[in-house]
Amino acid sequence: MGLGGLLQALVAAPRIARDAGRLRARRGIVLLGAVSVAVYPLAFYSSMHLAGVAVGTVVSIGTAPLASAVIERVLDRRRLTRRWLLAAALGLLGTVLLCVAEAAHADGDTGAGSMAAVLLGVGLGLVAATTYALYSWAAHRLITGGIPSRAAMGAVFGIGGLLLVPVLLATGGPLVSSWSHAAVGAYMAVVPMFAGYVLFGWGLAHVPASTATTLSLLEPAVAAVLAVLVVGERLPAAGWAGIVLVIACLAVLTAPAPAVRRRSGGETDAGLAAVVAPLGDRGAQ
């Protein structure tokens, strides 16, 4: 993630230079996002190491939409819509089913240790979810404040990448121990960490951070399908049910918003408008 962040900053350097004044004016948000970018991978991978891959994934990815919604509610006074609540519930349940199915199907030790280690892993998973939600919110706030997506993401992830350089220098020896390891590291830096987050930044310009983090629940579902199609793994029925629920989550979030209705007392129900409308609409304050 550090190399991907530095690559984002390098590619976006001209835009960052043009918007340097506006970025400095919002340096608190930029630094909040950058620190969150640096903490997230450390907490996420440590959570999986201590609590096991399934538990670490469920806590870190599955609770991120809830953390994002709380942040938006507290900082932006954004009201949560019923459709988002339904989609988040479907996505979280689907992710839990997927990870439970994979854990039950896995052979051997999952990497979980003592109960104390598992509890620490769960705590780190919550830290990962919170930091994921925080850097998503920070980037979203910068973009909706008039800073171009490339400049906002480049600044946040570039500084976050710099903060991760000491970690890379201390622990990155295996990445250069062989050509195959180096190739995997280069792929991770360029494709998911660079290209993926460029697209993520573009998405944050069009949907709220809570919606973007909810859509990221597709990640374990796609990984499970690829494991079946590419690696030849077998997915239990519970796992396929989880994939169906995650797809249902996506369908609920992306379905066209219903027309605005008038209730009997004259109250207006905007439906999904606050979720899928461009981020210029800040929702109910």
Protein backbone atom coordinates (compact mmCIF):
# COMPACT_ATOMS: atom_id res chain seq x y z
CA MET A 1 0.00 0.00 0.00
CA GLY A 2 2.95 2.30 0.66
CA LEU A 3 4.36 1.83 -2.85
CA GLY A 4 0.91 2.26 -4.38
CA GLY A 5 0.43 5.50 -2.45
CA LEU A 6 3.78 6.88 -3.57
CA LEU A 7 2.93 5.95 -7.16
CA GLN A 8 -0.39 7.80 -6.87
CA ALA A 9 1.42 10.90 -5.61
CA LEU A 10 3.98 10.69 -8.43
CA VAL A 11 1.36 10.42 -11.17
CA ALA A 12 -0.79 13.16 -9.60
CA ALA A 13 2.18 15.48 -8.85
CA PRO A 14 1.15 18.17 -11.41
CA ARG A 15 -2.39 18.30 -10.02
CA ILE A 16 -1.10 18.34 -6.43
CA ALA A 17 1.18 21.28 -7.28
CA ARG A 18 -1.71 23.22 -8.86
CA ASP A 19 -3.95 22.62 -5.85
CA ALA A 20 -1.24 22.97 -3.19
CA GLY A 21 -2.86 26.05 -1.69
CA ARG A 22 -6.24 24.39 -1.21
CA LEU A 23 -4.58 21.24 0.14
CA ARG A 24 -2.63 23.31 2.68
CA ALA A 25 -5.85 25.04 3.72
CA ARG A 26 -7.29 21.59 4.49
CA ARG A 27 -4.09 20.10 5.87
CA GLY A 28 -5.89 18.73 8.92
CA ILE A 29 -8.14 16.55 6.75
CA VAL A 30 -5.19 15.58 4.53
CA LEU A 31 -3.12 14.48 7.53
CA LEU A 32 -6.06 12.61 9.06
CA GLY A 33 -6.51 10.68 5.83
CA ALA A 34 -2.77 10.05 5.43
CA VAL A 35 -2.33 8.70 8.96
CA SER A 36 -5.38 6.48 8.43
CA VAL A 37 -3.89 5.17 5.17
CA ALA A 38 -0.68 4.28 7.03
CA VAL A 39 -2.42 2.60 9.97
CA TYR A 40 -4.97 0.62 7.93
CA PRO A 41 -2.74 -2.07 6.36
CA LEU A 42 -0.76 -2.56 9.56
CA ALA A 43 -3.95 -3.13 11.56
CA PHE A 44 -5.64 -5.20 8.83
CA TYR A 45 -2.85 -7.73 8.26
CA SER A 46 -2.05 -7.94 11.96
CA SER A 47 -5.72 -8.68 12.62
CA MET A 48 -5.70 -11.56 10.16
CA HIS A 49 -2.44 -12.89 11.62
CA LEU A 50 -3.72 -12.87 15.20
CA ALA A 51 -7.41 -13.73 14.81
CA GLY A 52 -7.29 -15.76 11.61
CA VAL A 53 -8.07 -14.78 8.03
CA ALA A 54 -11.84 -15.27 8.31
CA VAL A 55 -12.35 -13.31 11.53
CA GLY A 56 -9.90 -10.60 10.52
CA THR A 57 -11.61 -10.13 7.16
CA VAL A 58 -15.13 -10.03 8.62
CA VAL A 59 -14.21 -7.48 11.28
CA SER A 60 -11.96 -5.28 9.12
CA ILE A 61 -14.03 -5.18 5.94
CA GLY A 62 -17.47 -6.05 7.26
CA THR A 63 -17.64 -3.32 9.91
CA ALA A 64 -16.09 -0.57 7.75
CA PRO A 65 -19.47 0.55 6.30
CA LEU A 66 -20.87 0.86 9.82
CA ALA A 67 -17.86 2.92 10.93
CA SER A 68 -18.21 5.09 7.83
CA ALA A 69 -21.89 5.68 8.50
CA VAL A 70 -21.18 6.68 12.10
CA ILE A 71 -18.47 9.11 10.97
CA GLU A 72 -20.80 10.71 8.42
CA ARG A 73 -23.58 10.93 10.98
CA VAL A 74 -21.36 12.58 13.61
CA LEU A 75 -19.23 14.85 11.41
CA ASP A 76 -21.56 15.60 8.49
CA ARG A 77 -24.95 15.17 10.21
CA ARG A 78 -25.94 12.89 7.34
CA ARG A 79 -29.10 10.90 7.97
CA LEU A 80 -28.87 7.20 7.17
CA THR A 81 -31.44 6.07 4.64
CA ARG A 82 -33.46 2.89 5.00
CA ARG A 83 -32.08 1.61 1.71
CA TRP A 84 -28.48 2.01 2.89
CA LEU A 85 -29.32 0.22 6.15
CA LEU A 86 -30.86 -2.69 4.19
CA ALA A 87 -27.89 -2.87 1.80
CA ALA A 88 -25.36 -2.74 4.65
CA ALA A 89 -27.19 -5.52 6.50
CA LEU A 90 -27.28 -7.72 3.39
CA GLY A 91 -23.62 -7.07 2.62
CA LEU A 92 -22.43 -7.67 6.17
CA LEU A 93 -24.42 -10.91 6.48
CA GLY A 94 -23.12 -12.07 3.11
CA THR A 95 -19.52 -11.34 4.12
CA VAL A 96 -19.96 -13.23 7.39
CA LEU A 97 -21.39 -16.27 5.54
CA LEU A 98 -18.53 -16.18 3.05
CA CYS A 99 -15.85 -16.08 5.70
CA VAL A 100 -17.53 -18.72 7.87
CA ALA A 101 -17.79 -21.00 4.82
CA GLU A 102 -14.13 -20.49 3.95
CA ALA A 103 -13.05 -21.05 7.55
CA ALA A 104 -15.05 -24.28 7.79
CA HIS A 105 -13.63 -25.50 4.49
CA ALA A 106 -10.02 -24.57 5.23
CA ASP A 107 -7.54 -27.30 6.15
CA GLY A 108 -5.23 -27.06 9.13
CA ASP A 109 -4.58 -24.15 11.43
CA THR A 110 -6.04 -20.81 10.39
CA GLY A 111 -3.36 -18.87 12.17
CA ALA A 112 -5.50 -17.97 15.19
CA GLY A 113 -3.72 -18.39 18.50
CA SER A 114 -4.85 -17.99 22.07
CA MET A 115 -8.04 -16.24 23.07
CA ALA A 116 -6.03 -13.16 24.02
CA ALA A 117 -4.48 -13.09 20.55
CA VAL A 118 -7.90 -13.48 18.92
CA LEU A 119 -9.34 -10.63 20.99
CA LEU A 120 -6.37 -8.44 20.10
CA GLY A 121 -6.89 -9.38 16.45
CA VAL A 122 -10.55 -8.39 16.64
CA GLY A 123 -9.55 -5.07 18.23
CA LEU A 124 -7.05 -4.43 15.44
CA GLY A 125 -9.75 -5.34 12.92
CA LEU A 126 -11.94 -2.60 14.38
CA VAL A 127 -9.00 -0.20 14.09
CA ALA A 128 -8.60 -1.21 10.44
CA ALA A 129 -12.29 -0.67 9.76
CA THR A 130 -12.23 2.74 11.42
CA THR A 131 -9.13 3.92 9.56
CA TYR A 132 -10.55 2.66 6.25
CA ALA A 133 -13.69 4.67 6.93
CA LEU A 134 -11.65 7.71 8.00
CA TYR A 135 -9.47 7.92 4.90
CA SER A 136 -12.51 7.36 2.72
CA TRP A 137 -14.31 10.20 4.50
CA ALA A 138 -11.24 12.46 4.32
CA ALA A 139 -10.79 11.92 0.58
CA HIS A 140 -14.52 12.41 0.03
CA ARG A 141 -14.48 15.68 2.00
CA LEU A 142 -11.51 17.00 0.00
CA ILE A 143 -13.07 16.06 -3.34
CA THR A 144 -16.46 17.55 -2.54
CA GLY A 145 -14.64 20.66 -1.28
CA GLY A 146 -13.48 21.38 -4.81
CA ILE A 147 -10.13 19.57 -4.93
CA PRO A 148 -9.81 17.25 -7.96
CA SER A 149 -9.93 13.54 -7.21
CA ARG A 150 -6.39 12.87 -8.44
CA ALA A 151 -4.92 15.66 -6.30
CA ALA A 152 -6.87 14.64 -3.19
CA MET A 153 -6.06 10.93 -3.48
CA GLY A 154 -2.46 11.62 -4.48
CA ALA A 155 -1.87 13.85 -1.47
CA VAL A 156 -3.58 11.58 1.06
CA PHE A 157 -2.09 8.34 -0.22
CA GLY A 158 1.29 9.88 -1.03
CA ILE A 159 1.82 11.09 2.54
CA GLY A 160 0.43 7.80 3.83
CA GLY A 161 2.91 5.97 1.61
CA LEU A 162 5.77 8.03 3.01
CA LEU A 163 4.71 7.09 6.54
CA LEU A 164 4.83 3.42 5.52
CA VAL A 165 8.34 3.58 4.02
CA PRO A 166 10.09 2.77 7.34
CA VAL A 167 7.87 -0.30 7.71
CA LEU A 168 8.72 -1.35 4.16
CA LEU A 169 12.44 -0.94 4.80
CA ALA A 170 12.23 -2.93 8.05
CA THR A 171 10.05 -5.79 6.83
CA GLY A 172 10.19 -5.74 3.02
CA GLY A 173 13.20 -8.04 2.61
CA PRO A 174 11.12 -11.01 1.36
CA LEU A 175 9.75 -8.86 -1.47
CA VAL A 176 13.19 -8.74 -3.09
CA SER A 177 14.36 -12.21 -2.12
CA SER A 178 13.34 -13.63 -5.51
CA TRP A 179 12.03 -12.47 -8.87
CA SER A 180 8.66 -14.11 -8.24
CA HIS A 181 8.25 -12.28 -4.94
CA ALA A 182 9.26 -9.00 -6.57
CA ALA A 183 6.76 -9.58 -9.38
CA VAL A 184 3.95 -10.20 -6.89
CA GLY A 185 4.92 -7.07 -4.95
CA ALA A 186 4.98 -4.99 -8.13
CA TYR A 187 1.57 -6.32 -9.15
CA MET A 188 0.10 -5.51 -5.73
CA ALA A 189 1.51 -1.98 -5.86
CA VAL A 190 0.39 -1.19 -9.43
CA VAL A 191 -2.97 -2.95 -9.82
CA PRO A 192 -4.94 -3.08 -6.53
CA MET A 193 -3.11 -0.35 -4.62
CA PHE A 194 -2.61 2.17 -7.43
CA ALA A 195 -5.22 1.53 -10.12
CA GLY A 196 -7.79 0.31 -7.60
CA TYR A 197 -7.54 3.40 -5.42
CA VAL A 198 -7.54 5.73 -8.41
CA LEU A 199 -10.94 4.27 -9.29
CA PHE A 200 -11.94 4.42 -5.62
CA GLY A 201 -11.18 8.14 -5.59
CA TRP A 202 -13.27 8.65 -8.72
CA GLY A 203 -16.12 6.81 -7.03
CA LEU A 204 -15.88 9.01 -3.94
CA ALA A 205 -16.61 11.99 -6.18
CA HIS A 206 -20.00 10.49 -7.04
CA VAL A 207 -21.22 8.60 -3.96
CA PRO A 208 -20.91 9.10 -0.18
CA ALA A 209 -18.07 7.40 1.66
CA SER A 210 -20.56 5.11 3.43
CA THR A 211 -21.82 3.85 0.07
CA ALA A 212 -18.29 3.37 -1.27
CA THR A 213 -17.23 1.33 1.77
CA THR A 214 -20.42 -0.73 1.55
CA LEU A 215 -19.70 -1.53 -2.10
CA SER A 216 -16.25 -2.73 -1.03
CA LEU A 217 -18.00 -5.70 0.58
CA LEU A 218 -17.83 -7.13 -2.95
CA GLU A 219 -14.10 -7.75 -2.37
CA PRO A 220 -14.37 -11.06 -0.47
CA ALA A 221 -17.16 -12.21 -2.79
CA VAL A 222 -15.05 -11.61 -5.91
CA ALA A 223 -12.07 -13.28 -4.22
CA ALA A 224 -14.16 -16.37 -3.47
CA VAL A 225 -15.43 -16.62 -7.06
CA LEU A 226 -11.90 -16.24 -8.45
CA ALA A 227 -10.71 -18.95 -6.06
CA VAL A 228 -13.33 -21.30 -7.52
CA LEU A 229 -12.77 -20.39 -11.18
CA VAL A 230 -9.00 -19.92 -11.21
CA VAL A 231 -7.58 -21.95 -8.34
CA GLY A 232 -10.18 -24.73 -8.44
CA GLU A 233 -11.31 -24.44 -4.83
CA ARG A 234 -14.72 -25.72 -3.75
CA LEU A 235 -17.08 -23.24 -2.07
CA PRO A 236 -19.69 -24.60 0.36
CA ALA A 237 -23.37 -23.72 -0.01
CA ALA A 238 -23.11 -21.10 2.75
CA GLY A 239 -20.42 -19.34 0.73
CA TRP A 240 -22.60 -19.17 -2.38
CA ALA A 241 -25.45 -17.86 -0.23
CA GLY A 242 -23.09 -15.16 1.02
CA ILE A 243 -22.20 -14.19 -2.56
CA VAL A 244 -25.91 -13.91 -3.42
CA LEU A 245 -26.45 -11.61 -0.42
CA VAL A 246 -23.49 -9.40 -1.40
CA ILE A 247 -24.87 -9.14 -4.95
CA ALA A 248 -28.24 -8.23 -3.45
CA CYS A 249 -26.45 -5.52 -1.45
CA LEU A 250 -25.01 -4.11 -4.68
CA ALA A 251 -28.42 -4.27 -6.37
CA VAL A 252 -30.09 -2.38 -3.53
CA LEU A 253 -27.45 0.35 -3.56
CA THR A 254 -27.38 0.87 -7.31
CA ALA A 255 -31.08 0.54 -8.14
CA PRO A 256 -32.66 3.78 -9.44
CA ALA A 257 -34.03 5.96 -6.68
CA PRO A 258 -37.82 6.04 -6.38
CA ALA A 259 -39.65 9.24 -7.08
CA VAL A 260 -40.04 11.60 -4.15
CA ARG A 261 -43.27 10.89 -2.33
CA ARG A 262 -45.45 13.06 -0.09
CA ARG A 263 -46.60 11.56 3.15
CA SER A 264 -49.87 12.38 4.80
CA GLY A 265 -48.36 15.02 7.07
CA GLY A 266 -46.65 16.77 4.19
CA GLU A 267 -43.29 15.17 5.02
CA THR A 268 -41.12 14.36 2.03
CA ASP A 269 -39.39 10.98 1.72
CA ALA A 270 -36.40 11.31 -0.60
CA GLY A 271 -35.76 7.57 -0.63
CA LEU A 272 -32.35 6.75 -1.94
CA ALA A 273 -31.64 10.23 -3.23
CA ALA A 274 -29.27 10.96 -0.35
CA VAL A 275 -27.34 7.77 -1.13
CA VAL A 276 -26.91 7.79 -4.89
CA ALA A 277 -27.15 11.48 -5.68
CA PRO A 278 -23.91 13.32 -6.41
CA LEU A 279 -22.09 14.34 -3.30
CA GLY A 280 -23.03 17.95 -3.67
CA ASP A 281 -26.24 16.91 -1.95
CA ARG A 282 -25.24 16.61 1.71
CA GLY A 283 -28.46 14.95 2.84
CA ALA A 284 -30.48 16.01 5.83
CA GLN A 285 -28.51 18.23 8.15
